[in-house]
Structure formats: structure tokens, C-alpha cells
Coordinates of C-alpha atoms in Angstrom, one line a residue:
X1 CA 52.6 13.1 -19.3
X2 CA 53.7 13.9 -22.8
X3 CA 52.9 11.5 -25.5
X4 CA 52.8 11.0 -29.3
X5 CA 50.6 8.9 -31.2
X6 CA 51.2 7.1 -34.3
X7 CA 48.6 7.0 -37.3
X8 CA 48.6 3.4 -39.1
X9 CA 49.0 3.4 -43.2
X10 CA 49.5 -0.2 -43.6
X11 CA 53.3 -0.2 -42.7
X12 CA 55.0 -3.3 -41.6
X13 CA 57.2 -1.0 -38.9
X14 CA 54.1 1.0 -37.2
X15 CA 55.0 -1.3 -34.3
X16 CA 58.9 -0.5 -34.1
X17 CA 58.1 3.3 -34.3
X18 CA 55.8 3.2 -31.1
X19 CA 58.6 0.8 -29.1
X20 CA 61.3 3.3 -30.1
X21 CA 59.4 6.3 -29.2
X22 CA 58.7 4.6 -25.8
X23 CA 62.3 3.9 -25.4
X24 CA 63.1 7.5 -25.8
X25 CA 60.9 8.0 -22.5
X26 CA 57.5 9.1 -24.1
X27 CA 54.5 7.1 -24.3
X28 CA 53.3 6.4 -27.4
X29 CA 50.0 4.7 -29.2
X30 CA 49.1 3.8 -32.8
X31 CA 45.8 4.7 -34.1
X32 CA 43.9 4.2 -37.3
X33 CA 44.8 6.5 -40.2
X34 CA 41.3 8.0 -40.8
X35 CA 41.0 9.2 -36.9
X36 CA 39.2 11.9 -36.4
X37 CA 40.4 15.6 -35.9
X38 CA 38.3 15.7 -32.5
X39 CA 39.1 12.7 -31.1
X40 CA 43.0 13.8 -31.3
X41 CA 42.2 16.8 -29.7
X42 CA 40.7 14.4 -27.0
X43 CA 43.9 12.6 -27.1
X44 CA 45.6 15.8 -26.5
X45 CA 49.4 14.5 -28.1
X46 CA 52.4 16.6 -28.3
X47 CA 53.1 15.1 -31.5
X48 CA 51.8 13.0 -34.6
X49 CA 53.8 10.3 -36.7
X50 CA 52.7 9.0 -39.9
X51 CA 54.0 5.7 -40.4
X52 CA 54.5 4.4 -43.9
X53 CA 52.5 2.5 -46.2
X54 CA 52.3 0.1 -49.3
X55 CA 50.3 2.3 -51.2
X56 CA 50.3 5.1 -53.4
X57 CA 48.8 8.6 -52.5
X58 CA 47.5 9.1 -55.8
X59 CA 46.0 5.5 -55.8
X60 CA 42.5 4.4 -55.8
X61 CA 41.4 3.8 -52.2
X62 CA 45.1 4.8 -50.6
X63 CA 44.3 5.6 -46.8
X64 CA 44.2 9.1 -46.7
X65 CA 43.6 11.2 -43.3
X66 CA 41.6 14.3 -42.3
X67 CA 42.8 17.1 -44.1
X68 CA 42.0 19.4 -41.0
X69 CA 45.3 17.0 -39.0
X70 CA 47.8 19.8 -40.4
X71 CA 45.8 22.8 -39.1
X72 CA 45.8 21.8 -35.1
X73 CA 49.3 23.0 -34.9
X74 CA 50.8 19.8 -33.1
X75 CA 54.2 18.6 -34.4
X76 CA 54.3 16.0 -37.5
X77 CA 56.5 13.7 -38.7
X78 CA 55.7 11.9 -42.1
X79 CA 58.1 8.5 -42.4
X80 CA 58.0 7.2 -46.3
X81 CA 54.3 7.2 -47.1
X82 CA 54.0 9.8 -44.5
X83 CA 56.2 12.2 -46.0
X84 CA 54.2 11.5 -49.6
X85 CA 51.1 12.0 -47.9
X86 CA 52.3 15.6 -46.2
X87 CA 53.4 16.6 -49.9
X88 CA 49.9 15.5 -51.4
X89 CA 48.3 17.1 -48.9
X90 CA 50.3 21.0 -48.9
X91 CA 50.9 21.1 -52.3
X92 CA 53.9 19.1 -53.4
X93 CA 54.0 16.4 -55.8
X94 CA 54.3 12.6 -55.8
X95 CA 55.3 10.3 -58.4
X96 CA 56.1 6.7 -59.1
X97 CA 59.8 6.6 -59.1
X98 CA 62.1 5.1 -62.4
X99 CA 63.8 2.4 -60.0
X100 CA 61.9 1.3 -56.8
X101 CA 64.6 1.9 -54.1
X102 CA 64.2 -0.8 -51.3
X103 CA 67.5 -1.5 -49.3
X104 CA 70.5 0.5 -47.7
X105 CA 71.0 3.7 -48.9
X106 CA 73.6 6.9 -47.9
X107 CA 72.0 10.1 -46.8
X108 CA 73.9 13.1 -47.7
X109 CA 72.9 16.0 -45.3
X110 CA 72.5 19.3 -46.0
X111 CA 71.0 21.0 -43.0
X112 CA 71.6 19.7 -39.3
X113 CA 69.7 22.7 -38.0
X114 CA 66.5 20.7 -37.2
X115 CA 65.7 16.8 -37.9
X116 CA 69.2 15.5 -38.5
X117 CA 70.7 17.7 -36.0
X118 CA 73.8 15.7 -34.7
X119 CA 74.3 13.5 -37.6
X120 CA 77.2 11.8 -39.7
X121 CA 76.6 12.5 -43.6
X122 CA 76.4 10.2 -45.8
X123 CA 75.1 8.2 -43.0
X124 CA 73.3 4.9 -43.8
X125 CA 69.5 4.8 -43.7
X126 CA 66.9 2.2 -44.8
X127 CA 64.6 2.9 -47.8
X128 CA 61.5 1.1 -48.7
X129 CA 59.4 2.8 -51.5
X130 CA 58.7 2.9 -54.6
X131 CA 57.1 6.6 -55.1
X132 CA 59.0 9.6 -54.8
X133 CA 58.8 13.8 -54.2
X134 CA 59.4 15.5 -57.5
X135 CA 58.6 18.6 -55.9
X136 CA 58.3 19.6 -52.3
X137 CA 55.2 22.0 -50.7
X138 CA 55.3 25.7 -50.1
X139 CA 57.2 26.9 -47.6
X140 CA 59.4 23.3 -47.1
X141 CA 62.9 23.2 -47.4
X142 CA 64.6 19.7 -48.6
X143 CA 67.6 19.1 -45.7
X144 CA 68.7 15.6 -46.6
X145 CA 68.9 13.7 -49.9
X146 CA 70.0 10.2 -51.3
X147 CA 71.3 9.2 -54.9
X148 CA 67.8 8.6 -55.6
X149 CA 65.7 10.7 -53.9
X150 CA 66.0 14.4 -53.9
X151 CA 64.0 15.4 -51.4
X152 CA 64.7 12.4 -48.8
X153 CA 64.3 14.6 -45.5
X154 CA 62.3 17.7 -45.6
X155 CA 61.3 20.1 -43.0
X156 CA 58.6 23.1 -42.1
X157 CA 60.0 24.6 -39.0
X158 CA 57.3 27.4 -39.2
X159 CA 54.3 25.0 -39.2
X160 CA 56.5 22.3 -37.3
X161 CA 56.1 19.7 -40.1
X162 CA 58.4 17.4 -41.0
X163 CA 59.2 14.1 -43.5
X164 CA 61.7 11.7 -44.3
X165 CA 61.8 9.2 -47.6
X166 CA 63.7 6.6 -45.2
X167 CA 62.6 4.5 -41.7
X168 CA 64.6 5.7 -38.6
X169 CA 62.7 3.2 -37.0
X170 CA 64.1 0.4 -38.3
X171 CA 68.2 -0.8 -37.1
X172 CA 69.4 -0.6 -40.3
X173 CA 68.6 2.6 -40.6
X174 CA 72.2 3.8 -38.4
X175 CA 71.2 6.9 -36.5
X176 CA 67.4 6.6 -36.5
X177 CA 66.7 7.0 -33.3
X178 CA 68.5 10.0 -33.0
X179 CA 65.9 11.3 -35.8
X180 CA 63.2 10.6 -33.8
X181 CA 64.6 11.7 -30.5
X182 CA 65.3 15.4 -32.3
X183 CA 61.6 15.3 -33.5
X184 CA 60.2 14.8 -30.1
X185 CA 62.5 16.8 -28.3
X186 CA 64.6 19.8 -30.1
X187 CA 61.5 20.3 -32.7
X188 CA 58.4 19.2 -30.7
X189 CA 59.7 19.9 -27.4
X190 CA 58.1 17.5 -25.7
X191 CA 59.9 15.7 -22.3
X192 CA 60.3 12.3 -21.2
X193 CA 58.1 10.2 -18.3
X194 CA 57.5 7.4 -19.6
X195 CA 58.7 4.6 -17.4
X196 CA 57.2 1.5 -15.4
X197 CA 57.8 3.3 -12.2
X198 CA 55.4 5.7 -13.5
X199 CA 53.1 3.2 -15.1
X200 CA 52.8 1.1 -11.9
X201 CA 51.8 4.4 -10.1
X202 CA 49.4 5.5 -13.0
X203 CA 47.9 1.8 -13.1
X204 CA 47.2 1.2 -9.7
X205 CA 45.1 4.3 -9.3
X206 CA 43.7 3.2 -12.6
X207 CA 42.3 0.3 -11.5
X208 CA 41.2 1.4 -8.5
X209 CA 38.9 3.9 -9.9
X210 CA 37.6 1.4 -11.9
X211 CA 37.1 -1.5 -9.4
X212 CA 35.8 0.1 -6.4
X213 CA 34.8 -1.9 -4.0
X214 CA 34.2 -5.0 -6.5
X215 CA 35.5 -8.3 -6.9
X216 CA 38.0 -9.2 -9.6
X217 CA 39.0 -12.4 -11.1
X218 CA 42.0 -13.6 -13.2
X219 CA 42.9 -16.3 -14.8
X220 CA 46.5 -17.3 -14.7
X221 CA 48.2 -19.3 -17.5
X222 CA 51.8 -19.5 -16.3
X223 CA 52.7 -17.0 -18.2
X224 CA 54.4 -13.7 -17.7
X225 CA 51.7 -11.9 -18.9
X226 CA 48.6 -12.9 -16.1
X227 CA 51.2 -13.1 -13.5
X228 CA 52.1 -9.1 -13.7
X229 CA 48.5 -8.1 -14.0
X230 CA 47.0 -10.3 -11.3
X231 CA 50.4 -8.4 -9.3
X232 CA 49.2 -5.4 -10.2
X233 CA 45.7 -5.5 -9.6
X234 CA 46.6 -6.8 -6.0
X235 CA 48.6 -3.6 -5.5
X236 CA 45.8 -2.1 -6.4
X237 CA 42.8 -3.9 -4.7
X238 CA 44.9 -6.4 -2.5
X239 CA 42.1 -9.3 -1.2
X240 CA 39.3 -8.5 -3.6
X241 CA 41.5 -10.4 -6.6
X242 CA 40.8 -13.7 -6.8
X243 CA 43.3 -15.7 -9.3
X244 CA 41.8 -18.7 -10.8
X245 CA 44.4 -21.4 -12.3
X246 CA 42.7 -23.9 -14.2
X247 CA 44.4 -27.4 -15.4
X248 CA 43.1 -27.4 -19.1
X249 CA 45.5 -30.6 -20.1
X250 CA 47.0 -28.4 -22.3
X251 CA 49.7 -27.1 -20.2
X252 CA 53.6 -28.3 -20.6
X253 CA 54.8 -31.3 -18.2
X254 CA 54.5 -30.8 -14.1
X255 CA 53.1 -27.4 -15.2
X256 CA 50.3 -27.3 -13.3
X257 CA 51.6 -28.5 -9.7
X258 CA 54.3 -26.3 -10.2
X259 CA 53.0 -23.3 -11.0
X260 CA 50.0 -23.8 -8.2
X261 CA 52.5 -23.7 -5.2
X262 CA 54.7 -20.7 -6.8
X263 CA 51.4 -18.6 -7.1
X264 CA 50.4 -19.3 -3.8
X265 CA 53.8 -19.3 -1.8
X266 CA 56.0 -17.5 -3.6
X267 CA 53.7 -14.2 -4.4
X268 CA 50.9 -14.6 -1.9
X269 CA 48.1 -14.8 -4.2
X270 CA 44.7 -16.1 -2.8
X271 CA 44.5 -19.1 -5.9
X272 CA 41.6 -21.2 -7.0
X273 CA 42.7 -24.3 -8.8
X274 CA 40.6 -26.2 -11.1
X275 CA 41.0 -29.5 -12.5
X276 CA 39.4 -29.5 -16.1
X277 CA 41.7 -31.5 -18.3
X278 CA 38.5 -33.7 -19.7
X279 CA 36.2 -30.7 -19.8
X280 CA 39.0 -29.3 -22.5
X281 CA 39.9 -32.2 -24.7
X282 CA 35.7 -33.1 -25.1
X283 CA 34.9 -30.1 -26.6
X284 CA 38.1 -30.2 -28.7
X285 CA 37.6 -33.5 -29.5
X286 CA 37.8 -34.4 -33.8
X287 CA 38.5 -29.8 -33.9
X288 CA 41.4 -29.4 -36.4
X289 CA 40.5 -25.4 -37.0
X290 CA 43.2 -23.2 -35.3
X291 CA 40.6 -20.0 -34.9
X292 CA 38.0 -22.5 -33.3
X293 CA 40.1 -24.1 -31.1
X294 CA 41.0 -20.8 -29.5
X295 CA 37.3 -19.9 -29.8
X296 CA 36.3 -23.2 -27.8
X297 CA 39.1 -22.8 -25.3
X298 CA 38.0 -18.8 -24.4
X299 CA 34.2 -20.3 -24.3
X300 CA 34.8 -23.5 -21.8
X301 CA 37.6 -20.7 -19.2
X302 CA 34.7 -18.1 -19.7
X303 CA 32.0 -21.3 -18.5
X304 CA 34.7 -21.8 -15.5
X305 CA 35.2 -18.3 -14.7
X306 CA 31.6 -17.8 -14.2
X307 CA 31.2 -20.8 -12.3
X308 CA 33.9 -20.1 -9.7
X309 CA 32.7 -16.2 -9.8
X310 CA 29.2 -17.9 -8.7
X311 CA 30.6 -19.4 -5.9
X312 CA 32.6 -16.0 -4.8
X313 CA 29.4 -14.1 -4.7
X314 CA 29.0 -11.3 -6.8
X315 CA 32.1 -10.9 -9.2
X316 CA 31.7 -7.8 -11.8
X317 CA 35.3 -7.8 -13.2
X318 CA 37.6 -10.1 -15.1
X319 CA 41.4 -9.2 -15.2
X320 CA 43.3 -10.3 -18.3
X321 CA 46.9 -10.2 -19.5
X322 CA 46.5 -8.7 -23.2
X323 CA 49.6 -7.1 -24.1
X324 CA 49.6 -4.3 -27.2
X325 CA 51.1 -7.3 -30.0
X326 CA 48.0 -9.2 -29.2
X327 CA 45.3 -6.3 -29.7
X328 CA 47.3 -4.9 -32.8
X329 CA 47.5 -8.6 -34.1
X330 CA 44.2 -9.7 -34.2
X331 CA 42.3 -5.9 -34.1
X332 CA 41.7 -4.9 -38.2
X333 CA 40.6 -1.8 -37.9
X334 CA 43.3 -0.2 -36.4
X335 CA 44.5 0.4 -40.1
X336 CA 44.5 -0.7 -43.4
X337 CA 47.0 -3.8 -41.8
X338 CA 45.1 -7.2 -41.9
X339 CA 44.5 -9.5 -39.4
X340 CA 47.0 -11.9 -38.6
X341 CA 44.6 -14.2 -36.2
X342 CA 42.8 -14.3 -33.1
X343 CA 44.3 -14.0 -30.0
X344 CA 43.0 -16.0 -26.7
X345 CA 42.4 -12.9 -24.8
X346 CA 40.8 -10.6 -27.8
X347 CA 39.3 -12.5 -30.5
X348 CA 38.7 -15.6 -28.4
X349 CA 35.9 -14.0 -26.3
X350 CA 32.3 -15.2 -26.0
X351 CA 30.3 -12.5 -27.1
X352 CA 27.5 -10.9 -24.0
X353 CA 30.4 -11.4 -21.5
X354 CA 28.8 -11.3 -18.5
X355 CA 32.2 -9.6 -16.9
X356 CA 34.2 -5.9 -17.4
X357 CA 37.3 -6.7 -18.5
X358 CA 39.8 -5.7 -16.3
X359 CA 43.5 -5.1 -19.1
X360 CA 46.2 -3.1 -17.3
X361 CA 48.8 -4.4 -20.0
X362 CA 46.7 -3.9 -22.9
X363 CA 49.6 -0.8 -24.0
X364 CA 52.9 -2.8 -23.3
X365 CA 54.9 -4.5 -25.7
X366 CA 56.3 -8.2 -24.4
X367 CA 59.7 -6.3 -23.5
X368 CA 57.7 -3.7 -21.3
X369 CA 56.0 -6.2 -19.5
X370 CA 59.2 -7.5 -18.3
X371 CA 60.4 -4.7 -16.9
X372 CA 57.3 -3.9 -15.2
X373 CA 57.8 -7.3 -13.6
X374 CA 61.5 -6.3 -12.1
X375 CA 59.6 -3.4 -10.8
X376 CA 57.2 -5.4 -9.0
X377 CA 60.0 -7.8 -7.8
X378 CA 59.3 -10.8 -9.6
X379 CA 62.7 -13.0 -9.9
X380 CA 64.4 -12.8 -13.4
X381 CA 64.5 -16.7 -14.2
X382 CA 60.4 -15.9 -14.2
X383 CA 61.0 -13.2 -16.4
X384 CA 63.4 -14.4 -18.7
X385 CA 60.8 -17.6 -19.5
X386 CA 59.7 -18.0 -23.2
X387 CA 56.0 -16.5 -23.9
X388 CA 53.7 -19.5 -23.9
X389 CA 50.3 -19.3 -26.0
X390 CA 47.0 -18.7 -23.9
X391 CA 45.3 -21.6 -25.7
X392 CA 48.8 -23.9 -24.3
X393 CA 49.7 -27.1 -26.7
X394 CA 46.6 -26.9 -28.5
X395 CA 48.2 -24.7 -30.8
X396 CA 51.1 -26.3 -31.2
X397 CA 49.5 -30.1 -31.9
X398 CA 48.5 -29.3 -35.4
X399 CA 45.0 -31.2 -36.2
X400 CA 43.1 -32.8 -33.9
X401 CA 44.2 -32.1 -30.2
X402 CA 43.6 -35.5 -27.8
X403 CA 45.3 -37.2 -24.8
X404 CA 48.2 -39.3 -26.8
X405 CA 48.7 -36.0 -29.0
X406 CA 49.8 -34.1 -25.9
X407 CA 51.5 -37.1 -24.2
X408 CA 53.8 -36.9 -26.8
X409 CA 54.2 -33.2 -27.5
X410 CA 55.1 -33.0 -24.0
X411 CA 57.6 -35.3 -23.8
X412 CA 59.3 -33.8 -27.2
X413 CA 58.7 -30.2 -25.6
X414 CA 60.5 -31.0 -22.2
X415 CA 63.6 -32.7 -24.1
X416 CA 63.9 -29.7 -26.5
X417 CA 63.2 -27.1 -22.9
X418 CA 66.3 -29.2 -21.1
X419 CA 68.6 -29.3 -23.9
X420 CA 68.8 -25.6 -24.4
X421 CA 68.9 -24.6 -21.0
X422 CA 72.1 -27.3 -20.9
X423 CA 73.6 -25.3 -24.2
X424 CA 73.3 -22.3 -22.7
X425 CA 71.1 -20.6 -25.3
X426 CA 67.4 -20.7 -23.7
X427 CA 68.3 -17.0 -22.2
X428 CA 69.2 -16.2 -26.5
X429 CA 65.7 -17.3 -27.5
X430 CA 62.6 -15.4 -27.5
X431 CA 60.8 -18.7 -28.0
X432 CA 62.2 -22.7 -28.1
X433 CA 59.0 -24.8 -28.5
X434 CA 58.1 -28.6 -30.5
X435 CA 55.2 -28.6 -32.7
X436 CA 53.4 -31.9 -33.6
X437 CA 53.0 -32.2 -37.0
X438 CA 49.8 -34.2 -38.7
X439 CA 51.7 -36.3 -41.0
X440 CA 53.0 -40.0 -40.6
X441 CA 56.6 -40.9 -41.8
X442 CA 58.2 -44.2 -42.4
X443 CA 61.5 -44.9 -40.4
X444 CA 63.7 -47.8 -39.5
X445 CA 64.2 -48.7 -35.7
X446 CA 65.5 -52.0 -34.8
X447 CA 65.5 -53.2 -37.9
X448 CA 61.9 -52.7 -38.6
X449 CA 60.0 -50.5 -40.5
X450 CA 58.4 -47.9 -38.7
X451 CA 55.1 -45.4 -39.5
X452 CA 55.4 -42.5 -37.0
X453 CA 54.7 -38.7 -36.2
X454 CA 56.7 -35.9 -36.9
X455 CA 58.0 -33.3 -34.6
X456 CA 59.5 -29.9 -35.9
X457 CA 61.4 -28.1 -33.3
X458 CA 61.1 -24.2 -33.7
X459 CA 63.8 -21.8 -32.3
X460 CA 63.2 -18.0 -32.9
X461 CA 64.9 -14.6 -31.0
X462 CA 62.7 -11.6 -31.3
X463 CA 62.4 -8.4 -29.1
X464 CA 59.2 -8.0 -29.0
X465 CA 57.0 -11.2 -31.0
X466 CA 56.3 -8.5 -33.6
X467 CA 59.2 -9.6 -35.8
X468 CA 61.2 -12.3 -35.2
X469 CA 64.4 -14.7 -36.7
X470 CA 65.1 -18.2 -36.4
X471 CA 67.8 -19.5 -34.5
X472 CA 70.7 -20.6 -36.3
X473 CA 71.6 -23.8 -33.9
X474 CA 74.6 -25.9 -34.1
X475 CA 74.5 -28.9 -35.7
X476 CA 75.7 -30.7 -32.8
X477 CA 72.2 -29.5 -30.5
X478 CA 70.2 -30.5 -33.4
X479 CA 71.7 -33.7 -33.9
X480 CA 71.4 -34.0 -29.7
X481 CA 67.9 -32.8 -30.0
X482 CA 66.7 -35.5 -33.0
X483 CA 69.1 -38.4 -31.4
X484 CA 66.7 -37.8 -28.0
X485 CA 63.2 -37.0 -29.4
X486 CA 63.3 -40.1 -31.3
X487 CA 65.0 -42.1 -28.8
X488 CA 63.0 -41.4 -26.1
X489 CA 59.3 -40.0 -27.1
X490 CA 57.6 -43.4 -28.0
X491 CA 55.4 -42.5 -31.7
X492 CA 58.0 -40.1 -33.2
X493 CA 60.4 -41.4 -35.7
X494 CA 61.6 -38.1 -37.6
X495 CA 62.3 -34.3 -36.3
X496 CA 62.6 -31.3 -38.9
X497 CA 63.9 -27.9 -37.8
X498 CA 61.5 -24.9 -39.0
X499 CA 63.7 -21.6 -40.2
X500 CA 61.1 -19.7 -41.1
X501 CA 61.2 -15.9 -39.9
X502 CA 58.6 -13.3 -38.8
X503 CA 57.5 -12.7 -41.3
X504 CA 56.6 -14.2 -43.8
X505 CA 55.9 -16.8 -40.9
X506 CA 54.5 -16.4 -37.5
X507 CA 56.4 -17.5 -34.7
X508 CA 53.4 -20.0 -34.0
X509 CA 52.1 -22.3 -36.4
X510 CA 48.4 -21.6 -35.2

């Protein structure tokens, strides 16, 4: 199968680049930007993206790759930072630009022989930079410009290297993905076959390989996430999974019951449940640090996934549903990006696990793993659920996490959960989730003066968790929303509505 992988400057897109190359029907992976010449080779990729970057190529300590990258003869495309980097690199010349360009801009065209084959001129693109080429390499030819910069889209059909100032993988850039697609296809040549159909086949045999005859374990949250890979690892292994469902009292109302029968019933999955709701809230007990919580959470399922794998027999493997956002999120050295935070299945890990992790989703983006599920016949109203954190409400009760905490983040949670399923808008929402806030207020109720918690209700739509907007609700659901919450969730006495975007936010608040 053909694939392309992405090296990582810094650039707040590298994500979108790999989901749209993966649309187009070729796998894609990001990589850091100082990987080394042999290990591509290893990687054997039909072609190389450079994604953009904050810095300057002239800078001290810019991320710079091998130099010996433009001599394996395999397809490049540079994208902002990229494109300065392959004019640093052959020969051209970078400088800081009199006006930083950041915004729409209109891309006249001046050759549709190669990259912007089948393009509108003066077609709108999105620029972000503040460097620009005053003078292109050897043997490049400039084939698009803007008003303010020259040499906006420049190619190398001889050594099959190619740059643009602008991102075509961002939507405001208007026919972006039609630059990529001529990349991989009319100048790399490469062919699509990247699909789920093909995934599940790829995986299966995967995992078999890997498992053998052994045991595997996996724990199941709920969530989308474990339920696809505990359904693909029984295609793969069928009776030697054993799921493992454990009740940490941090799941939303009638969670656990619910969820314990649908596992069992509905997809035929041998389930162990485990009661452990005290277990939890002791060791979180007078805990307000996000990063610990999700550090004592992965600790106490790791204690219970030992103990239930002692009672199995010998168990070797434990299956996890890590999905791409979480390893990019909380890996730093896949680039010069920082770490956002930990997330419950990578950076909330015990080190000497006794287990071999077992991540058959650890390449899919949230959207992927949806699909994956139709494929393996999992109903839509499943799929369509909101993501829910591994480490549950502790997350979202911000401080100290304890038995009243939840009580009433639960109620506020299953209010908010039932009121946009009745406006129609759950199915709009990438996420609709209550957070309990640390901080009294005073009210009036009844006539009396009231000191109570506060409750912000969060409403985002994203494609992927990698970015994301808050909903703009009606004021009639937020009025609805408030009116109930502070009716009816004994201890709350105010509601605020968070419209925060990712980023600068993230879609959490832990």
C-alpha cells in the first residue's frame, strides 16, 4: 500500500495535512523533523510533506532535517516553512518579509502543468508566514504567486520537488485539496488503498501475528474508542479477549448497568465487571492536580487489570483504544510541537508494565474510528456518541474529586445530555459536557441568600478533537439549560457557558 509521511516543524496544521492525505485514499503518518535518512528508507513512502513551522530557517535552533532527504529521489512537497526550508537547503534564499502576510490571500497562476493543475486563478488560499523566497533554487521554476509573495508555489519536476508559501491543508485555503491530490497522484504517482475495509483486513492479521496463542485483556470505558478495538481484536483472536469493565464512580449516570448488558448482549463479548467506585475516589481523595489524577487513575485500572489477569491465568497482552490525537497530544518528541497533556492511555501508564500493549487504533483520527465502527457493524446512535475522557468526570470536577462532587456533576451532565438531544443538536456536537467549577457563588432562592457551586456548560463541534469551535446555542436552550440545573441539581445556584475554541483552549478543561 502506498503512503506518504509527514515531517513535523512545529506547525499547528501537521494534523489536518495527514487527515486530508488519508481522505484522498493514502495512508499517511507524521514523523519528527530530524528523522533519519535510513529509517525513511525503512519506511519505504512514495512521498514526503514538510509541514510548516513558526520558525525561521535562518534562525538559531530552527528544526532543520537531514540534508541527505532531497537526494533519495522520493517526491517532496514543502508547505510554508517547508517550501523555505527546500530553498535554504538547494540554494535559494529566504528572508524576513516587509509585512507578515497571515490571512486570505489570491493566488494568481501561472503554470497548471504540474501542482495547480486544474485550478481557478486568482483562487483563494490561506497564508501564514512571515519569511518569504527572494530568490528561488537552481533549476526551480516559480508557477504561482500572490501580491505578496513572488515565488508562492514553486516546482522541480526533474528532481520531483515541490513548495508552496500557502496551506492547502487548511478549508480556507479553496482548492487545497486538489493541491495535494495532484502532488500524490499526477506528480508522485502514487495510488489510493487506504480504507477501513483494508485496515480491518490489515489489522486482524496484525494482531494475530502478534498474539498468538496468548490471552488479551481490555478495558472498556464506554467509549467508542475500547469498543472498536476489543471488536477488532475478537475478529482477530475471538475467545482469548477478555474485556474487563470496571465501575470507577467516575462514569456519567446509569452508565455502568447500561453499558454492562450492551457489551455482553448486544456484541457478544465475554465481560468481567468490577465494582471499584471506593477504590477510585480513596486514592483521589484531597488530589486537585489534573496530570496526577490521570496518573492515579492509569495506576489503580493497571492494579485491577493485573488482578483480574491473575485470575485468568497467564495474560501477556493488554489491548487499548489510543487513537493518533491522543499519541500526538501528549508525545513531545514527535517535533518541535509541545506537549499539550497526558493522555489516560499514553502518559498515564505505570512505568515496568507488566503487559504488551496491544493499540490497533493508535494511527486513526476520532473520525476514522467511526467509520471503522460502521464497518464492523456497530449501530450509528453508538457511533454518533460524544467522546468521553478515559479518566471519566474526574476531569471534568475541577479540584478535588469526591462522592457529592460527582453526585452533582452527574445530575447537571444528564440535564445538559437530555436537553440537546430534545433540541436536536446532540448529533451537531462533537462534544456537550458540564464541568464543576471550584468556586462558591452567592445566589438568592426563596428569598434567601444562597452560597453554591458553579456549573459551566461546554458545547464544541470539531472533526476530529484536533481543533475545535464552540457552539453558538440559542438563548432559549441556555436559558432552558440554567432554569433546570439550578432548579433541579441541589448545591448549584449559577451556570456560565464556556466559548472558548481549540485552540487557544482545549476542548477539556483538564
Amino acid at each position: 500500500m502506498d503512503k506518504t509521511i509527514i515531517l513535523d516543524f512545529g506547525s499547528q496544521y501537521t494534523q489536518l495535512i495527514a487527515r486530508k492525505v488519508r481522505e484522498l485514499g493514502i495512508y499517511s503518518e507524521i514523523h519528527p523533523f530530524n528523522i533519519s535518512t535510513d529509517k525513511i528508507k525503512s519506511l519505504n513512502p512514495g512521498a514526503i510533506i514538510f509541514s510548516g513551522g513558526p520558525q525561521s530557517v535562518y534562525g538559531s535552533g530552527a528544526p532543520l532535517p537531514d540534508s541527505k532527504i532531497f537526494d533519495l529521489g522520493i517526491p517532496i512537497l514543502g508547505i510554508c516553512y517547508g517550501l523555505q526550508l527546500i530553498a535554504h537547503y538547494l540554494g535559494g534564499q529566504v528572508q524576513k518579509a516587509p509585512e507578515r502576510e497571515y490571512g486570505f490571500a489570491s493566488l494568481k497562476i501561472l503554470n497548471r502543468r504540474g501542482l495547480l493543475h486544474g485550478l481557478k486563478d486568482k483562487a483563494q488560499v490561506w497564508m501564514s508566514h512571515g519569511d518569504r523566497l527572494e530568490a528561488i533554487p537552481e533549476g526551480f521554476v516559480i508557477t504561482g504567486r500572490t501580491a505578496n509573495s513572488k515565488a508562492a508555489a514553486v516546482e522541480n519536476p526533474e528532481r520531483k520537488i515541490f513548495g508552496v508559501q500557502f496551506h492547502p491543508e487548511v478549508v480556507h485555503t479553496q482548492e487545497g485539496k486538489k493541491i495535494l491530490a495532484n502532488f500524490i497522484f499526477r506528480l508522485a504517482g502514487l495510488k489510493p488503498g487506504w480504507n477501513m475495509s483494508s485496515f480491518i483486513q490489515d489489522k486482524v492479521k496484525e494482531i494475530r501475528q502478534l498474539v498468538g496463542r496468548e490471552k488479551v485483556i481490555c478495558g472498556l470505558s464506554g467509549g467508542i474508542d475500547s469498543l472498536v478495538t476489543s471488536l477488532l481484536i475478537q475478529k482477530a483472536v475471538d475467545r482469548q479477549l477478555y474485556c474487563i469493565f470496571v465501575n470507577n464512580g467516575l462514569l456519567r449516570k446509569g452508565e455502568y448497568e447500561g453499558w454492562l448488558q450492551k457489551f455482553r448482549e448486544k456484541f457478544s463479548l465475554q465481560v468481567i465487571g468490577v465494582d471499584a467506585e471506593g477504590r477510585f475516589l480513596e486514592k483521589l481523595k484531597g488530589v486537585t492536580s489534573p496530570e496526577k489524577k490521570r496518573k492515579i487513575i492509569g495506576q489503580v485500572f493497571i492494579d485491577i487489570f493485573e488482578e483480574q489477569a491473575r485470575k485468568l491465568g497467564d495474560v501477556k497482552f493488554l489491548a487499548q483504544g489510543t487513537i493518533y490525537p491522543d499519541v500526538i497530544e501528549s508525545n513531545p518528541v514527535k517535533g518541535p510541537s509541545s506537549r499539550i497533556k497526558s493522555h489516560h492511555n499514553v502518559g498515564g501508564l505505570p512505568e515496568g508494565l507488566r503487559f504488551q500493549l496491544v493499540e490497533p487504533l493508535r494511527e486513526l483520527f476520532k473520525d476514522e474510528v467511526r467509520a471503522l465502527a460502521l464497518e464492523l457493524g456497530v449501530d450509528r446512535d453508538f457511533i454518533q456518541q460524544h467522546p468521553f475522557p478515559g479518566p471519566g468526570l474526574a476531569v471534568r470536577v475541577i479540584g478535588e474529586v469526591n462522592k457529592e462532587s460527582l453526585r452533582i456533576l452527574r445530575e447537571a451532565d444528564a440535564i445538559l445530555l437530555e436537553e440537546t438531544r430534545q433540541a436536536k443538536i446532540y448529533n451537531k456536537l462533537w462534544q456537550a459536557f458540564a464541568v464543576l467549577l471550584p468556586v462558591r457563588s452567592v445566589g438568592v432562592m426563596g428569598d434567601q441568600r444562597t452560597y453554591q457551586q458553579v456549573v459551566a456548560i461546554r458545547l464544541v463541534q470539531s472533526t476530529d478533537g484536533m481543533t475545535a469551535n464552540w457552539y453558538p446555542a440559542s438563548p432559549k436552550l441556555l436559558a432552558r439549560l440554567s432554569t433546570r440545573i439550578v432548579n433541579e441539581v441541589d448545591g448549584v445556584n449559577r451556570v456560565v457557558y464556556d466559548i472558548t475554541s481549540k485552540p487557544p483552549g482545549t476542548i477539556e478543561w483538564e
